[in-house]
Amino acid sequence: MRIASGARHTSGLTSRLILAYVEREAGRSGVVAVLRGSGLEGYEQELRNPSYWFDFATKIELFRSASVVLGQPDVAWRIGQTAADNPALSGFKLALRGVGSPRLVYGVLSGTAGRMTRAHQLELLDLGDAYARFRYVDTAGVGYDRFDCDYTAGMLSCVPTMFAQPHGHVSHSTCRVTGASECIHEVQWERHPAGGRWLAAGLAGAFAAGVGAAAPRTRALIGGPLALAMVGGRRALLRQRQRQRSLEAEIYDQKAAAEDLSASLHDLVSVPRTDEVLRKIMSRAQAPLLGREIAVLAFQGDHVSAHGSQGVPVASLEALKRWAEARPELLDQPITLSELSGVPELADMAAHADAPLGALATAPLVFRGQRLGMLIALAPGSDTFLPKETSLLALYAAEAALALANANLVERLEGLVRVDSLTGLLNHREFQEEVARELERTGRQQLPLSVAMLDLDGFKQVNDNYGHAEGDRVLRLVGETIRRTLEPGDSAARIGGDEFGLILPGRRAAEADALGAEIDRQVQALDLQLGASWGVAEWPTAGPSQSLLLFSADRALYDRKLSRRNGATRASTERERRPASADYTLTAADHRRGLTAALARAVDAKDSYTRSHCDTVSELCVLVSEELGLEPRRVLKLRLSGLLHDVGKIGIADTILQKPARLTDAEFEVMKNHATLGHSILFGAELYEEAHWVLHHHERLNGTGYPDGLVGEAIPLESRIILVADAFEAMTSDRPYRRGRDERAALDELQGCSGTQFDPNCVAALSRALRRDARWLSESSSRGGVKSVA
């Protein structure tokens, strides 16, 4: 059997009561048997959800299967009769008990039956002190069934038990199932006189009967009244005990409701995301407000967003938004509307073909005087909202407002961390994380992805000529221009002073290049004497890893800047008749610096530890090379080589590179590839000497290093310097799986391996440099792994 799609005849609360009763009677195996017998094995989760609605035929089939499995022909009656004992009804039971008495509850049942069924209506025909008469009417054309009639009778009988009284007696002799013209349920329950009146009458009789020693005839005359008095007193005591049990039950339910509210508040404030808080608000509110749909209107400035539970159609949410925007003065106070058809903005909700909602109750979401929104309970038809329910709605709205305010605050703080405060675009950190997310998504879905890097041409002159305030204004204008140019789904970030990054899901490189040209055109149109250079890279063509992708885009950017500057230099040379070579040397140096910055950024993006490690290795390389008397040009190149010696690690998987333990032999073989990959990257960046040194910085004097197993002097001196600096820094730094050694122990280790692994001259030069350079010692000591060598 399949549950009819779109049918909303029966509340999931009924199926939950059925399964709970079966589980109590026959255990888990009984539930499985009932679901199998009704063909609903795959629907248990939905059938246990009080907010789920399904068709009338499914309800009857569940009753039928339960009857067979349990061997109880009257199973529907039993389930209805014990419904008040089910915890799932605790919120509704608390609201009904708040009405005051069985008679008053029976008086409001017609307006609350819509919580359980929307296929039939319960019409009150007559109501006395201990008597009620109802007509059960099919309003959906689904017909009548014996199981449904028995279930209705059982539910009607359990009302007095909510007040610690015996079940009511229900007569259903007039039934459509047996051929009658209508279904009539008649209920009778015990009428309880005031306990105090009975007790007073009993005590008075007892007092009169016990005055003095009466004659036999007198005793006979007063014997009857005395017996009646005793009976009255006994009944009064029973009524008092019953009243006490009723109060105890009410206190228990109040305590349970308070605990639910407390647990709800704890659950809500533990979620820092606004969308998740809104979802939890709706889910939590449906428990005490049984059979209601829940909507939340959230206010953000002048904007109103509407969110609804499963049974609220999108069209109804739009109607609620229009109502809130048209009548803002009504949103500061609780409202109850029993006929939405009479409210112009809400009339469409009541007329909805699949899910008509005819009544609502609201409670404002206010925290410390700030209007955050509105919590709305919605009911089909003109379903009655009980006073206790509106009180619960207000209580829940108060805690929901606190949770919503907390989530809004967290998101604002996160926004400050994610967003560049000047332009409103993403910042550098969020740019890196967004690229990682998009790579994961596009890789999973096999979609194209391009990134673009943009750099403003001539921005330095703006700051120099007009000051930084004007520079900030220009950056804001450019940021707004970029935002306006992008399409939905694209992202933009300010990743440096005048540098911007674009993430373009679904775009090929050619499309990204055209977008860069359009942004350049629009920036020039701002008449700020600025332009924009750009470079693009497409995944996976430009490299499988995030860092290689960004490096490729950076390199393309600086290639374009170099090309533009060369063109400008040639034009300037022709006009001013200056030698072109000097200007070209300047632009080539700029190109080199740009590539160096791009490579350093790639290392930084891959692993923050790698970047700080490389900074330190670079400084150590300078100390050793100066100690050995290398010429300044080689020292500068060696500084750069030390900074970029691990750039090849951008091609190593994060699972290996960031493993918080020692690598296995197989993982170490993969790690070795970083030397050759680093060589390829630096060579492609036209850093030829640096590439050669980085390639061999893991060679050992005895020939046991990699990648080529070079021996002794065949290893470039610069590579030997990098190896010593790299090993020293690694030994003195903390790692996830060990503490760093002190400086003396690290130097001893280097000395012990001199002549086999390390160049003795390089080790000695490092030791001398560290003793002499007090400034570096102080900075290194602050890193936590380096101690004095004196």
Tab-separated table of N, CA, C and O in Angstrom, residues 610-671:
chain	number	residue	atom	x	y	z
A	610	THR	N	53.228	25.572	7.046
A	610	THR	CA	54.257	25.576	6.014
A	610	THR	C	54.777	26.983	5.786
A	610	THR	O	55.981	27.196	5.634
A	611	ARG	N	53.873	27.977	5.816
A	611	ARG	CA	54.311	29.349	5.550
A	611	ARG	C	55.221	29.844	6.665
A	611	ARG	O	56.293	30.399	6.394
A	612	SER	N	54.881	29.673	7.925
A	612	SER	CA	55.739	30.156	9.006
A	612	SER	C	57.048	29.388	9.015
A	612	SER	O	58.108	29.942	9.294
A	613	HIS	N	56.998	28.088	8.697
A	613	HIS	CA	58.214	27.279	8.590
A	613	HIS	C	59.116	27.836	7.499
A	613	HIS	O	60.329	28.009	7.691
A	614	CYS	N	58.534	28.157	6.347
A	614	CYS	CA	59.331	28.664	5.230
A	614	CYS	C	59.902	30.043	5.523
A	614	CYS	O	61.027	30.354	5.095
A	615	ASP	N	59.162	30.884	6.228
A	615	ASP	CA	59.702	32.189	6.625
A	615	ASP	C	60.969	32.023	7.450
A	615	ASP	O	61.972	32.714	7.238
A	616	THR	N	60.913	31.108	8.417
A	616	THR	CA	62.064	30.897	9.295
A	616	THR	C	63.234	30.293	8.527
A	616	THR	O	64.390	30.693	8.702
A	617	VAL	N	62.960	29.302	7.665
A	617	VAL	CA	64.022	28.702	6.852
A	617	VAL	C	64.678	29.765	5.982
A	617	VAL	O	65.907	29.785	5.815
A	618	SER	N	63.870	30.674	5.443
A	618	SER	CA	64.419	31.742	4.609
A	618	SER	C	65.400	32.610	5.398
A	618	SER	O	66.494	32.945	4.914
A	619	GLU	N	65.027	32.971	6.619
A	619	GLU	CA	65.927	33.783	7.452
A	619	GLU	C	67.202	33.027	7.799
A	619	GLU	O	68.305	33.599	7.796
A	620	LEU	N	67.070	31.751	8.124
A	620	LEU	CA	68.249	30.940	8.450
A	620	LEU	C	69.171	30.809	7.250
A	620	LEU	O	70.415	30.824	7.401
A	621	CYS	N	68.593	30.672	6.053
A	621	CYS	CA	69.415	30.597	4.848
A	621	CYS	C	70.244	31.867	4.666
A	621	CYS	O	71.432	31.819	4.277
A	622	VAL	N	69.642	33.010	4.942
A	622	VAL	CA	70.367	34.277	4.831
A	622	VAL	C	71.510	34.314	5.839
A	622	VAL	O	72.649	34.711	5.513
A	623	LEU	N	71.253	33.906	7.095
A	623	LEU	CA	72.302	33.904	8.116
A	623	LEU	C	73.483	33.027	7.701
A	623	LEU	O	74.652	33.428	7.811
A	624	VAL	N	73.198	31.830	7.240
A	624	VAL	CA	74.271	30.897	6.860
A	624	VAL	C	75.020	31.404	5.638
A	624	VAL	O	76.273	31.361	5.591
A	625	SER	N	74.278	31.881	4.622
A	625	SER	CA	74.938	32.333	3.393
A	625	SER	C	75.816	33.548	3.668
A	625	SER	O	76.919	33.676	3.108
A	626	GLU	N	75.371	34.467	4.518
A	626	GLU	CA	76.211	35.614	4.867
A	626	GLU	C	77.424	35.184	5.671
A	626	GLU	O	78.518	35.728	5.500
A	627	GLU	N	77.248	34.192	6.547
A	627	GLU	CA	78.364	33.671	7.331
A	627	GLU	C	79.411	33.028	6.428
A	627	GLU	O	80.620	33.116	6.687
A	628	LEU	N	78.946	32.405	5.338
A	628	LEU	CA	79.872	31.764	4.389
A	628	LEU	C	80.425	32.750	3.361
A	628	LEU	O	81.254	32.361	2.517
A	629	GLY	N	79.970	33.991	3.384
A	629	GLY	CA	80.527	35.017	2.518
A	629	GLY	C	80.000	34.991	1.095
A	629	GLY	O	80.708	35.440	0.179
A	630	LEU	N	78.772	34.511	0.876
A	630	LEU	CA	78.219	34.512	-0.481
A	630	LEU	C	77.935	35.939	-0.914
A	630	LEU	O	77.650	36.826	-0.091
A	631	GLU	N	78.025	36.184	-2.222
A	631	GLU	CA	77.783	37.517	-2.751
A	631	GLU	C	76.324	37.913	-2.558
A	631	GLU	O	75.430	37.049	-2.496
A	632	PRO	N	76.028	39.198	-2.439
A	632	PRO	CA	74.670	39.656	-2.132
A	632	PRO	C	73.602	39.124	-3.098
A	632	PRO	O	72.496	38.798	-2.687
A	633	ARG	N	73.936	39.038	-4.410
A	633	ARG	CA	72.928	38.565	-5.361
A	633	ARG	C	72.509	37.145	-5.026
A	633	ARG	O	71.325	36.801	-5.064
A	634	ARG	N	73.489	36.286	-4.665
A	634	ARG	CA	73.168	34.893	-4.329
A	634	ARG	C	72.406	34.832	-2.996
A	634	ARG	O	71.541	33.967	-2.807
A	635	VAL	N	72.735	35.754	-2.073
A	635	VAL	CA	72.010	35.767	-0.798
A	635	VAL	C	70.538	36.087	-1.027
A	635	VAL	O	69.642	35.448	-0.435
A	636	LEU	N	70.269	37.060	-1.905
A	636	LEU	CA	68.874	37.403	-2.186
A	636	LEU	C	68.136	36.231	-2.829
A	636	LEU	O	66.981	35.937	-2.495
A	637	LYS	N	68.812	35.587	-3.781
A	637	LYS	CA	68.183	34.431	-4.427
A	637	LYS	C	67.961	33.300	-3.431
A	637	LYS	O	66.946	32.587	-3.474
A	638	LEU	N	68.901	33.139	-2.501
A	638	LEU	CA	68.764	32.078	-1.521
A	638	LEU	C	67.643	32.389	-0.523
A	638	LEU	O	66.942	31.484	-0.052
A	639	ARG	N	67.478	33.676	-0.202
A	639	ARG	CA	66.351	34.060	0.649
A	639	ARG	C	65.027	33.627	0.008
A	639	ARG	O	64.144	33.048	0.657
A	640	LEU	N	64.899	33.916	-1.291
A	640	LEU	CA	63.685	33.541	-2.000
A	640	LEU	C	63.544	32.021	-2.078
A	640	LEU	O	62.446	31.466	-1.900
A	641	SER	N	64.653	31.326	-2.294
A	641	SER	CA	64.604	29.856	-2.376
A	641	SER	C	64.172	29.252	-1.054
A	641	SER	O	63.401	28.276	-1.019
A	642	GLY	N	64.678	29.815	0.043
A	642	GLY	CA	64.262	29.322	1.356
A	642	GLY	C	62.770	29.545	1.593
A	642	GLY	O	62.078	28.688	2.157
A	643	LEU	N	62.269	30.699	1.130
A	643	LEU	CA	60.854	30.990	1.315
A	643	LEU	C	59.980	30.027	0.510
A	643	LEU	O	58.901	29.628	0.957
A	644	LEU	N	60.485	29.616	-0.656
A	644	LEU	CA	59.673	28.808	-1.564
A	644	LEU	C	60.138	27.363	-1.671
A	644	LEU	O	59.689	26.631	-2.554
A	645	HIS	N	60.998	26.914	-0.756
A	645	HIS	CA	61.552	25.559	-0.912
A	645	HIS	C	60.484	24.477	-0.781
A	645	HIS	O	60.645	23.378	-1.295
A	646	ASP	N	59.378	24.776	-0.105
A	646	ASP	CA	58.306	23.791	0.067
A	646	ASP	C	57.095	24.076	-0.807
A	646	ASP	O	56.018	23.527	-0.573
A	647	VAL	N	57.253	24.921	-1.832
A	647	VAL	CA	56.096	25.277	-2.648
A	647	VAL	C	55.505	24.057	-3.337
A	647	VAL	O	54.305	24.004	-3.634
A	648	GLY	N	56.311	23.037	-3.569
A	648	GLY	CA	55.796	21.826	-4.198
A	648	GLY	C	54.774	21.092	-3.361
A	648	GLY	O	54.024	20.248	-3.879
A	649	LYS	N	54.700	21.402	-2.077
A	649	LYS	CA	53.733	20.721	-1.214
A	649	LYS	C	52.295	21.110	-1.532
A	649	LYS	O	51.359	20.468	-1.043
A	650	ILE	N	52.114	22.141	-2.353
A	650	ILE	CA	50.751	22.485	-2.735
A	650	ILE	C	50.139	21.396	-3.598
A	650	ILE	O	48.914	21.353	-3.775
A	651	GLY	N	50.975	20.509	-4.141
A	651	GLY	CA	50.451	19.396	-4.923
A	651	GLY	C	50.329	18.104	-4.147
A	651	GLY	O	49.973	17.071	-4.714
A	652	ILE	N	50.583	18.141	-2.833
A	652	ILE	CA	50.485	16.954	-1.985
A	652	ILE	C	49.122	16.952	-1.301
A	652	ILE	O	48.647	17.983	-0.834
A	653	ALA	N	48.490	15.801	-1.227
A	653	ALA	CA	47.158	15.683	-0.618
A	653	ALA	C	47.190	16.147	0.834
A	653	ALA	O	48.156	15.885	1.566
A	654	ASP	N	46.109	16.828	1.246
A	654	ASP	CA	46.029	17.320	2.626
A	654	ASP	C	46.085	16.183	3.633
A	654	ASP	O	46.598	16.354	4.738
A	655	THR	N	45.540	15.026	3.283
A	655	THR	CA	45.548	13.894	4.228
A	655	THR	C	46.953	13.469	4.590
A	655	THR	O	47.182	12.939	5.678
A	656	ILE	N	47.897	13.701	3.674
A	656	ILE	CA	49.305	13.385	3.951
A	656	ILE	C	50.005	14.593	4.557
A	656	ILE	O	50.693	14.488	5.573
A	657	LEU	N	49.807	15.736	3.945
A	657	LEU	CA	50.529	16.934	4.378
A	657	LEU	C	50.178	17.336	5.803
A	657	LEU	O	51.028	17.787	6.568
A	658	GLN	N	48.916	17.167	6.203
A	658	GLN	CA	48.476	17.622	7.519
A	658	GLN	C	48.183	16.456	8.466
A	658	GLN	O	47.456	16.603	9.438
A	659	LYS	N	48.758	15.310	8.180
A	659	LYS	CA	48.548	14.147	9.038
A	659	LYS	C	49.160	14.396	10.420
A	659	LYS	O	50.347	14.744	10.525
A	660	PRO	N	48.394	14.220	11.511
A	660	PRO	CA	48.892	14.522	12.861
A	660	PRO	C	49.698	13.366	13.455
A	660	PRO	O	49.576	13.050	14.625
A	661	ALA	N	50.504	12.708	12.638
A	661	ALA	CA	51.326	11.587	13.092
A	661	ALA	C	52.418	11.374	12.054
A	661	ALA	O	52.451	12.010	10.997
A	662	ARG	N	53.345	10.467	12.356
A	662	ARG	CA	54.412	10.176	11.404
A	662	ARG	C	53.832	9.522	10.152
A	662	ARG	O	52.853	8.786	10.212
A	663	LEU	N	54.489	9.786	9.015
A	663	LEU	CA	54.019	9.235	7.754
A	663	LEU	C	54.435	7.776	7.618
A	663	LEU	O	55.491	7.366	8.110
A	664	THR	N	53.610	7.009	6.938
A	664	THR	CA	53.992	5.650	6.585
A	664	THR	C	55.014	5.707	5.450
A	664	THR	O	55.241	6.756	4.824
A	665	ASP	N	55.621	4.564	5.147
A	665	ASP	CA	56.611	4.522	4.057
A	665	ASP	C	55.976	4.931	2.737
A	665	ASP	O	56.570	5.689	1.952
A	666	ALA	N	54.754	4.447	2.493
A	666	ALA	CA	54.081	4.782	1.236
A	666	ALA	C	53.766	6.274	1.172
A	666	ALA	O	53.912	6.917	0.125
A	667	GLU	N	53.316	6.833	2.305
A	667	GLU	CA	53.006	8.271	2.343
A	667	GLU	C	54.269	9.102	2.157
A	667	GLU	O	54.246	10.163	1.518
A	668	PHE	N	55.400	8.627	2.710
A	668	PHE	CA	56.651	9.374	2.580
A	668	PHE	C	57.114	9.392	1.119
A	668	PHE	O	57.675	10.386	0.647
A	669	GLU	N	56.877	8.299	0.388
A	669	GLU	CA	57.232	8.271	-1.025
A	669	GLU	C	56.438	9.327	-1.791
A	669	GLU	O	56.960	9.971	-2.711
A	670	VAL	N	55.174	9.500	-1.435
A	670	VAL	CA	54.371	10.550	-2.065
A	670	VAL	C	54.920	11.924	-1.690
A	670	VAL	O	55.032	12.820	-2.537
A	671	MET	N	55.275	12.101	-0.420
A	671	MET	CA	55.793	13.394	0.047
A	671	MET	C	57.071	13.786	-0.697
A	671	MET	O	57.317	14.978	-0.951
